[in-house]
């Protein structure tokens, strides 16, 4: 099925000129175009990167040798299969399959999809792909799927995930013991403490709390990435949920000399969300705002209808804003602005990454608006009850 790199002249034109005849300019251009197309076809056929085309109904029309090598199947064995036939397990591919179906139904491109596929030898291989619709005279004729093998990367990610899970769980028990001992000492159960000793105990308690928060965040990231987080989407009153979170954080805000105000949150606004995950997202955003707001500042929480049948919940602070150089990395795991690090503000760079993943899994999206030196507004949007958007949203498609 490979196309030869060199095509004889007799195959490039319906007829070749006789002896003494010269090729016209048009003939030479036609021959160059034919040779150019043949070379491109040869390259596409033999490159290592897998390429496959599907008809609009989702069945395989053609694969290159890179795709054959990736899966260990022969060309004829792959023809006619659907893209659903090629994936290994529906659960592992659920999100990418939904996005793929959406692209196929709408004739639109899709990017950065990851699929776990069957190999002829029985093992699993991971492929990262982009989907490109192809048209002929305005009619959708097929989809071209280009990708690259990420099996090794996935294997390494799994090893890191298992390591984080193991370390996180193993640290919990000794940390609980140390924290309990410090709490008992602070309460005077081991005898009265002089001011210097009491200060050391309190310092130890603060760092235990910080370490416990890091462990919980690491385990949250681990659970999200492995898909074991359970979501129970239900009708949720935005006002009740917001007030509950603000009430929980009020003591911490008072200790920091801050005020949290709830404004513009209507009693009638409801979203489809998991109550525990909603609380976790809003807590992350408020904790982030408190971290960057000085004493005497006011943090505001708002909610208002947004486009596409969603409700937007905003957390507005009066902090320094986000450094433009750091803006592209705001939602990355472990990302920290060097200027923030230099200022001594504590943090692990996980809170916003966790919030982003949770919002996406509830069919929402998250973002921010900022002007350096003039504060920042972090917001997230969730489907409003009673709109078509609740039914039409696909998890994780908008971030």
CSV table of C-alpha atoms in Angstrom, one decimal:
chain,number,residue,atom,x,y,z
A,1,UNK,CA,0.0,0.0,0.0
A,2,UNK,CA,3.1,2.3,0.1
A,3,UNK,CA,3.5,4.9,-2.6
A,4,UNK,CA,6.9,4.8,-4.3
A,5,UNK,CA,9.1,7.8,-3.8
A,6,UNK,CA,10.0,7.9,-7.5
A,7,UNK,CA,7.3,7.6,-10.1
A,8,UNK,CA,8.1,6.8,-13.8
A,9,UNK,CA,7.3,9.6,-16.2
A,10,UNK,CA,4.9,7.4,-18.1
A,11,UNK,CA,2.7,7.2,-14.9
A,12,UNK,CA,2.7,10.9,-14.3
A,13,UNK,CA,0.8,11.9,-17.5
A,14,UNK,CA,-1.7,10.2,-19.7
A,15,UNK,CA,0.8,10.2,-22.6
A,16,UNK,CA,4.4,11.3,-23.0
A,17,UNK,CA,5.6,13.4,-25.9
A,18,UNK,CA,7.2,11.6,-28.8
A,19,UNK,CA,10.8,11.9,-30.0
A,20,UNK,CA,11.7,15.5,-30.7
A,21,UNK,CA,8.7,16.9,-28.8
A,22,UNK,CA,9.3,19.3,-25.9
A,23,UNK,CA,7.2,19.5,-22.7
A,24,UNK,CA,5.2,22.7,-22.4
A,25,UNK,CA,5.3,24.8,-19.3
A,26,UNK,CA,1.9,23.4,-18.2
A,27,UNK,CA,3.1,19.8,-18.7
A,28,UNK,CA,6.2,20.5,-16.6
A,29,UNK,CA,4.1,22.1,-13.8
A,30,UNK,CA,1.7,19.1,-13.9
A,31,UNK,CA,4.6,16.7,-13.6
A,32,UNK,CA,6.2,18.6,-10.7
A,33,UNK,CA,2.8,18.6,-8.9
A,34,UNK,CA,2.4,14.9,-9.4
A,35,UNK,CA,5.9,14.1,-8.1
A,36,UNK,CA,5.3,16.5,-5.2
A,37,UNK,CA,2.0,14.8,-4.3
A,38,UNK,CA,3.6,11.3,-4.6
A,39,UNK,CA,6.5,12.3,-2.3
A,40,UNK,CA,4.0,13.7,0.3
A,41,UNK,CA,2.0,10.5,0.2
A,42,UNK,CA,5.1,8.4,0.6
A,43,UNK,CA,6.1,10.4,3.7
A,44,UNK,CA,2.6,10.3,5.2
A,45,UNK,CA,2.5,6.5,4.6
A,46,UNK,CA,5.8,5.8,6.2
A,47,UNK,CA,6.3,8.3,9.0
A,48,UNK,CA,6.6,6.8,12.5
A,49,UNK,CA,3.7,9.0,13.9
A,50,UNK,CA,0.3,7.2,13.6
A,51,UNK,CA,-2.3,8.6,11.2
A,52,UNK,CA,-5.8,7.2,10.5
A,53,UNK,CA,-8.8,8.5,8.6
A,54,UNK,CA,-12.4,7.8,9.4
A,55,UNK,CA,-15.6,8.3,7.3
A,56,UNK,CA,-18.3,10.6,8.8
A,57,UNK,CA,-19.9,7.5,10.4
A,58,UNK,CA,-16.7,6.9,12.4
A,59,UNK,CA,-15.3,3.8,10.5
A,60,UNK,CA,-11.7,3.4,9.6
A,61,UNK,CA,-11.0,4.3,5.9
A,62,UNK,CA,-7.2,4.3,5.9
A,63,UNK,CA,-4.2,3.9,8.3
A,64,UNK,CA,-0.6,4.5,7.8
A,65,UNK,CA,2.2,2.2,8.8
A,66,UNK,CA,2.9,4.1,12.0
A,67,UNK,CA,-0.6,3.2,13.1
A,68,UNK,CA,-0.1,-0.4,12.2
A,69,UNK,CA,3.1,-0.5,14.1
A,70,UNK,CA,1.5,1.1,17.2
A,71,UNK,CA,-1.3,-1.4,17.5
A,72,UNK,CA,0.3,-4.5,15.9
A,73,UNK,CA,-2.7,-5.0,13.5
A,74,UNK,CA,-2.5,-5.3,9.8
A,75,UNK,CA,-4.1,-2.8,7.5
A,76,UNK,CA,-6.9,-5.1,6.4
A,77,UNK,CA,-7.7,-5.9,10.0
A,78,UNK,CA,-8.3,-2.3,10.9
A,79,UNK,CA,-10.4,-1.3,7.9
A,80,UNK,CA,-14.1,-0.9,8.8
A,81,UNK,CA,-13.6,-0.7,12.5
A,82,UNK,CA,-15.1,2.2,14.4
A,83,UNK,CA,-13.1,4.4,16.7
A,84,UNK,CA,-15.1,2.9,19.6
A,85,UNK,CA,-13.8,-0.6,18.6
A,86,UNK,CA,-10.2,0.5,18.9
A,87,UNK,CA,-10.4,1.8,22.5
A,88,UNK,CA,-9.5,-0.5,25.3
A,89,UNK,CA,-12.0,0.4,28.0
A,90,UNK,CA,-14.9,2.8,27.9
A,91,UNK,CA,-14.3,4.0,31.4
A,92,UNK,CA,-10.7,5.1,30.7
A,93,UNK,CA,-11.8,6.8,27.5
A,94,UNK,CA,-15.2,8.2,28.5
A,95,UNK,CA,-14.3,11.9,28.3
A,96,UNK,CA,-12.3,11.7,25.1
A,97,UNK,CA,-15.0,9.5,23.5
A,98,UNK,CA,-17.6,12.2,24.3
A,99,UNK,CA,-15.4,14.9,22.8
A,100,UNK,CA,-14.7,12.7,19.8
A,101,UNK,CA,-18.4,12.1,19.2
A,102,UNK,CA,-19.1,15.7,19.5
A,103,UNK,CA,-16.5,16.5,16.9
A,104,UNK,CA,-17.9,13.9,14.5
A,105,UNK,CA,-21.5,15.0,14.9
A,106,UNK,CA,-20.6,18.7,14.4
A,107,UNK,CA,-17.9,18.3,11.8
A,108,UNK,CA,-15.5,20.2,14.0
A,109,UNK,CA,-11.9,19.7,15.0
A,110,UNK,CA,-10.9,18.4,18.5
A,111,UNK,CA,-7.5,18.6,20.1
A,112,UNK,CA,-5.4,17.0,22.9
A,113,UNK,CA,-7.6,13.9,23.2
A,114,UNK,CA,-6.0,10.9,24.9
A,115,UNK,CA,-7.1,7.3,24.2
A,116,UNK,CA,-6.1,3.9,25.7
A,117,UNK,CA,-6.2,1.5,22.7
A,118,UNK,CA,-6.1,-2.3,22.2
A,119,UNK,CA,-2.8,-3.8,21.0
A,120,UNK,CA,-2.8,-7.1,19.0
A,121,UNK,CA,-0.6,-8.6,21.7
A,122,UNK,CA,-3.2,-7.9,24.4
A,123,UNK,CA,-1.4,-5.0,26.1
A,124,UNK,CA,-2.7,-1.4,26.3
A,125,UNK,CA,-1.2,1.6,24.5
A,126,UNK,CA,-1.9,5.3,25.0
A,127,UNK,CA,-2.3,7.7,22.1
A,128,UNK,CA,-2.6,11.5,22.2
A,129,UNK,CA,-4.5,12.7,19.1
A,130,UNK,CA,-5.9,15.7,17.2
A,131,UNK,CA,-9.0,15.3,15.0
A,132,UNK,CA,-9.3,17.3,11.8
A,133,UNK,CA,-12.5,17.2,9.6
A,134,UNK,CA,-11.9,17.1,5.8
A,135,UNK,CA,-14.3,18.6,3.3
A,136,UNK,CA,-14.8,18.3,-0.4
A,137,UNK,CA,-16.8,21.0,-2.1
A,138,UNK,CA,-18.2,21.9,1.3
A,139,UNK,CA,-19.3,18.3,2.1
A,140,UNK,CA,-17.7,16.5,5.1
A,141,UNK,CA,-16.0,13.4,3.6
A,142,UNK,CA,-13.8,12.1,6.4
A,143,UNK,CA,-11.8,12.8,9.5
A,144,UNK,CA,-8.0,12.7,9.7
A,145,UNK,CA,-6.6,11.7,13.1
A,146,UNK,CA,-3.0,12.4,13.9
A,147,UNK,CA,-1.2,11.4,17.1
A,148,UNK,CA,1.8,10.2,19.0
A,149,UNK,CA,2.5,7.4,21.4
A,150,UNK,CA,2.3,8.5,25.1
A,151,UNK,CA,2.4,5.0,26.6
A,152,UNK,CA,5.7,5.6,28.4
A,153,UNK,CA,4.6,8.9,29.7
A,154,UNK,CA,1.4,7.4,31.1
A,155,UNK,CA,3.4,4.6,32.7
A,156,UNK,CA,5.6,7.1,34.4
A,157,UNK,CA,2.6,9.2,35.5
A,158,UNK,CA,1.1,6.1,37.1
A,159,UNK,CA,4.3,5.4,39.0
A,160,UNK,CA,4.3,8.9,40.3
A,161,UNK,CA,0.7,8.7,41.2
A,162,UNK,CA,1.2,5.5,43.1
A,163,UNK,CA,4.2,7.0,44.9
A,164,UNK,CA,2.3,10.1,46.0
A,165,UNK,CA,-0.6,8.1,47.2
A,166,UNK,CA,1.6,5.8,49.2
A,167,UNK,CA,3.6,8.6,50.8
A,168,UNK,CA,0.5,10.7,51.5
A,169,UNK,CA,-1.2,7.8,53.4
A,170,UNK,CA,1.9,6.8,55.2
A,171,UNK,CA,2.5,10.4,56.5
A,172,UNK,CA,-1.0,10.8,57.8
A,173,UNK,CA,-0.6,8.5,60.9
A,174,UNK,CA,2.7,9.9,62.3
A,175,UNK,CA,1.5,13.5,61.6
A,176,UNK,CA,-1.7,12.8,63.5
A,177,UNK,CA,0.4,11.5,66.5
A,178,UNK,CA,2.8,14.6,66.4
A,179,UNK,CA,-0.1,17.0,66.1
A,180,UNK,CA,-2.0,15.3,69.0
A,181,UNK,CA,1.1,15.4,71.2
A,182,UNK,CA,1.6,19.1,70.5
A,183,UNK,CA,-2.0,19.9,71.2
A,184,UNK,CA,-1.8,18.1,74.5
A,185,UNK,CA,1.3,20.0,75.5
A,186,UNK,CA,-0.3,23.3,74.5
A,187,UNK,CA,-3.3,22.4,76.7
A,188,UNK,CA,-1.0,21.9,79.7
A,189,UNK,CA,-1.5,18.2,80.0
A,190,UNK,CA,2.3,17.8,80.4
A,191,UNK,CA,2.6,20.6,82.9
A,192,UNK,CA,2.7,24.4,82.6
A,193,UNK,CA,4.8,25.8,79.8
A,194,UNK,CA,6.7,29.0,80.0
A,195,UNK,CA,6.1,31.5,77.2
A,196,UNK,CA,9.1,30.4,75.1
A,197,UNK,CA,8.0,26.7,75.2
A,198,UNK,CA,4.4,27.6,74.5
A,199,UNK,CA,5.6,29.6,71.4
A,200,UNK,CA,7.6,26.6,70.1
A,201,UNK,CA,4.5,24.3,70.6
A,202,UNK,CA,2.3,26.7,68.7
A,203,UNK,CA,4.9,26.9,65.9
A,204,UNK,CA,4.9,23.1,65.7
A,205,UNK,CA,1.1,23.1,65.5
A,206,UNK,CA,1.0,25.6,62.7
A,207,UNK,CA,3.5,23.6,60.7
A,208,UNK,CA,1.5,20.4,61.3
A,209,UNK,CA,-1.5,22.1,60.0
A,210,UNK,CA,0.4,23.3,56.9
A,211,UNK,CA,1.8,19.8,56.3
A,212,UNK,CA,-1.7,18.2,56.7
A,213,UNK,CA,-3.0,20.7,54.1
A,214,UNK,CA,-0.2,19.7,51.7
A,215,UNK,CA,-0.9,16.0,52.2
A,216,UNK,CA,-4.7,16.5,51.6
A,217,UNK,CA,-4.0,18.6,48.5
A,218,UNK,CA,-1.6,15.9,47.1
A,219,UNK,CA,-4.1,13.2,47.7
A,220,UNK,CA,-6.9,15.3,46.1
A,221,UNK,CA,-4.7,15.8,43.0
A,222,UNK,CA,-4.0,12.0,43.0
A,223,UNK,CA,-7.7,11.1,43.2
A,224,UNK,CA,-8.7,13.6,40.5
A,225,UNK,CA,-6.1,12.4,38.1
A,226,UNK,CA,-6.9,8.7,38.6
A,227,UNK,CA,-10.7,9.4,38.2
A,228,UNK,CA,-11.7,8.0,41.6
A,229,UNK,CA,-13.4,11.2,42.8
A,230,UNK,CA,-17.1,10.6,43.1
A,231,UNK,CA,-19.5,13.4,42.0
A,232,UNK,CA,-23.1,13.6,43.1
A,233,UNK,CA,-24.6,16.3,41.0
A,234,UNK,CA,-27.8,17.8,42.4
A,235,UNK,CA,-29.8,21.0,42.6
A,236,UNK,CA,-27.8,23.4,44.8
A,237,UNK,CA,-28.8,26.8,46.1
A,238,UNK,CA,-25.9,29.1,45.4
A,239,UNK,CA,-26.7,31.5,48.2
A,240,UNK,CA,-26.9,28.7,50.8
A,241,UNK,CA,-23.7,27.1,49.7
A,242,UNK,CA,-21.8,30.5,49.6
A,243,UNK,CA,-23.0,31.5,53.0
A,244,UNK,CA,-22.0,28.2,54.5
A,245,UNK,CA,-18.4,28.5,53.1
A,246,UNK,CA,-18.1,32.1,54.2
A,247,UNK,CA,-19.3,31.2,57.7
A,248,UNK,CA,-16.8,28.4,57.9
A,249,UNK,CA,-13.9,30.7,57.0
A,250,UNK,CA,-15.0,33.7,59.1
A,251,UNK,CA,-12.8,32.8,62.1
A,252,UNK,CA,-9.7,32.5,59.9
A,253,UNK,CA,-10.6,35.8,58.2
A,254,UNK,CA,-11.1,37.6,61.5
A,255,UNK,CA,-7.7,36.3,62.7
A,256,UNK,CA,-6.1,37.8,59.5
A,257,UNK,CA,-7.9,41.1,60.0
A,258,UNK,CA,-10.0,40.6,56.8
A,259,UNK,CA,-13.7,40.9,56.0
A,260,UNK,CA,-15.6,38.7,53.6
A,261,UNK,CA,-18.8,40.2,52.2
A,262,UNK,CA,-21.5,38.4,50.2
A,263,UNK,CA,-23.1,40.6,47.6
A,264,UNK,CA,-25.5,40.0,44.7
A,265,UNK,CA,-26.1,36.4,45.4
A,266,UNK,CA,-29.8,35.8,44.7
A,267,UNK,CA,-31.9,33.4,46.8
A,268,UNK,CA,-33.5,31.9,43.7
A,269,UNK,CA,-30.3,31.0,41.8
A,270,UNK,CA,-29.6,27.2,41.7
A,271,UNK,CA,-27.0,25.2,39.9
A,272,UNK,CA,-26.3,21.6,39.1
A,273,UNK,CA,-23.3,20.7,41.2
A,274,UNK,CA,-21.8,18.4,43.9
A,275,UNK,CA,-22.2,20.3,47.2
A,276,UNK,CA,-19.0,19.1,48.7
A,277,UNK,CA,-17.0,19.9,45.5
A,278,UNK,CA,-18.7,23.3,45.2
A,279,UNK,CA,-17.6,24.0,48.8
A,280,UNK,CA,-14.1,22.8,48.1
A,281,UNK,CA,-13.7,25.1,45.0
A,282,UNK,CA,-15.1,28.2,46.7
A,283,UNK,CA,-12.9,27.5,49.8
A,284,UNK,CA,-9.8,27.3,47.6
A,285,UNK,CA,-10.6,30.6,45.9
A,286,UNK,CA,-11.4,32.4,49.2
A,287,UNK,CA,-8.3,31.0,50.8
A,288,UNK,CA,-6.2,32.2,47.9
A,289,UNK,CA,-7.8,35.7,48.1
A,290,UNK,CA,-7.1,35.8,51.9
A,291,UNK,CA,-3.5,34.8,51.3
A,292,UNK,CA,-2.9,37.8,49.1
A,293,UNK,CA,-5.0,40.4,50.9
A,294,UNK,CA,-3.5,42.4,53.7
A,295,UNK,CA,-5.2,43.3,57.0
A,296,UNK,CA,-8.1,45.7,56.7
A,297,UNK,CA,-9.0,44.6,53.2
A,298,UNK,CA,-12.4,43.3,52.0
A,299,UNK,CA,-13.0,40.2,50.0
A,300,UNK,CA,-16.2,40.1,48.1
A,301,UNK,CA,-18.2,37.0,46.9
A,302,UNK,CA,-20.7,37.6,44.1
A,303,UNK,CA,-23.0,35.4,41.9
A,304,UNK,CA,-24.8,36.4,38.8
A,305,UNK,CA,-26.3,34.8,35.6
A,306,UNK,CA,-23.7,34.2,32.9
A,307,UNK,CA,-23.8,33.3,29.2
A,308,UNK,CA,-24.9,29.9,28.0
A,309,UNK,CA,-27.2,29.2,30.9
A,310,UNK,CA,-24.6,29.3,33.6
A,311,UNK,CA,-24.3,31.0,37.0
A,312,UNK,CA,-20.9,32.8,37.7
A,313,UNK,CA,-19.6,32.8,41.2
A,314,UNK,CA,-16.8,35.4,41.7
A,315,UNK,CA,-14.3,36.0,44.5
A,316,UNK,CA,-12.9,39.5,44.3
A,317,UNK,CA,-9.9,40.6,46.4
A,318,UNK,CA,-7.9,43.8,46.8
A,319,UNK,CA,-4.5,42.2,46.6
A,320,UNK,CA,-1.6,42.9,44.2
A,321,UNK,CA,-3.1,41.1,41.2
A,322,UNK,CA,-1.4,38.6,39.0
A,323,UNK,CA,2.0,39.2,37.4
A,324,UNK,CA,1.5,39.2,33.6
A,325,UNK,CA,4.6,37.0,33.2
A,326,UNK,CA,3.1,34.4,35.4
A,327,UNK,CA,-0.5,34.5,34.1
A,328,UNK,CA,-0.2,31.6,31.6
A,329,UNK,CA,0.8,29.3,34.5
A,330,UNK,CA,-1.8,30.3,37.1
A,331,UNK,CA,-3.7,26.9,37.0
A,332,UNK,CA,-0.7,24.7,36.6
A,333,UNK,CA,0.2,22.2,39.4
A,334,UNK,CA,3.0,23.4,41.7
A,335,UNK,CA,3.3,26.7,39.8
A,336,UNK,CA,4.4,29.6,41.9
A,337,UNK,CA,5.2,33.1,40.9
A,338,UNK,CA,8.9,33.9,41.7
A,339,UNK,CA,7.8,37.3,43.1
A,340,UNK,CA,5.4,35.6,45.4
A,341,UNK,CA,8.0,33.2,46.6
A,342,UNK,CA,10.4,36.1,47.3
A,343,UNK,CA,7.7,37.8,49.4
A,344,UNK,CA,7.5,34.8,51.7
A,345,UNK,CA,3.8,34.0,51.1
A,346,UNK,CA,3.2,30.4,51.9
A,347,UNK,CA,1.6,28.0,49.4
A,348,UNK,CA,2.1,24.8,47.3
A,349,UNK,CA,0.7,25.9,44.0
A,350,UNK,CA,-2.0,23.2,44.1
A,351,UNK,CA,-5.2,25.0,45.1
A,352,UNK,CA,-6.1,26.5,41.8
A,353,UNK,CA,-5.2,23.4,39.9
A,354,UNK,CA,-7.5,21.4,42.1
A,355,UNK,CA,-10.3,23.9,41.7
A,356,UNK,CA,-9.9,23.9,37.9
A,357,UNK,CA,-10.2,20.1,37.7
A,358,UNK,CA,-13.3,20.0,40.0
A,359,UNK,CA,-15.1,22.7,38.1
A,360,UNK,CA,-14.5,21.0,34.8
A,361,UNK,CA,-15.8,17.7,36.2
A,362,UNK,CA,-19.1,19.5,37.1
A,363,UNK,CA,-19.6,20.7,33.5
A,364,UNK,CA,-18.3,24.2,34.3
A,365,UNK,CA,-15.4,26.5,33.6
A,366,UNK,CA,-13.1,28.7,35.6
A,367,UNK,CA,-11.0,31.8,34.9
A,368,UNK,CA,-9.9,35.1,36.3
A,369,UNK,CA,-9.6,38.9,35.6
A,370,UNK,CA,-6.8,41.0,37.0
A,371,UNK,CA,-5.0,44.3,36.7
A,372,UNK,CA,-1.6,44.3,38.4
A,373,UNK,CA,-1.8,46.2,41.6
A,374,UNK,CA,-5.6,46.5,41.5
A,375,UNK,CA,-6.7,43.2,42.9
A,376,UNK,CA,-8.0,40.1,41.2
A,377,UNK,CA,-11.3,38.4,40.5
A,378,UNK,CA,-11.4,34.6,40.2
A,379,UNK,CA,-14.6,33.1,39.0
A,380,UNK,CA,-16.2,29.8,38.1
A,381,UNK,CA,-19.4,29.0,36.2
A,382,UNK,CA,-21.7,26.1,36.6
A,383,UNK,CA,-24.9,25.1,34.8
A,384,UNK,CA,-28.0,26.8,35.9
A,385,UNK,CA,-31.0,24.7,36.8
A,386,UNK,CA,-33.8,24.8,34.2
A,387,UNK,CA,-31.6,25.4,31.1
A,388,UNK,CA,-30.8,23.2,28.2
A,389,UNK,CA,-27.1,23.7,29.1
A,390,UNK,CA,-27.5,21.3,32.0
A,391,UNK,CA,-28.3,18.5,29.5
A,392,UNK,CA,-25.9,19.5,26.7
A,393,UNK,CA,-22.7,20.1,28.6
A,394,UNK,CA,-19.9,17.5,28.3
A,395,UNK,CA,-17.5,17.2,31.3
A,396,UNK,CA,-14.2,18.9,30.9
A,397,UNK,CA,-14.7,20.5,27.5
A,398,UNK,CA,-14.4,24.1,28.6
A,399,UNK,CA,-11.8,25.2,31.0
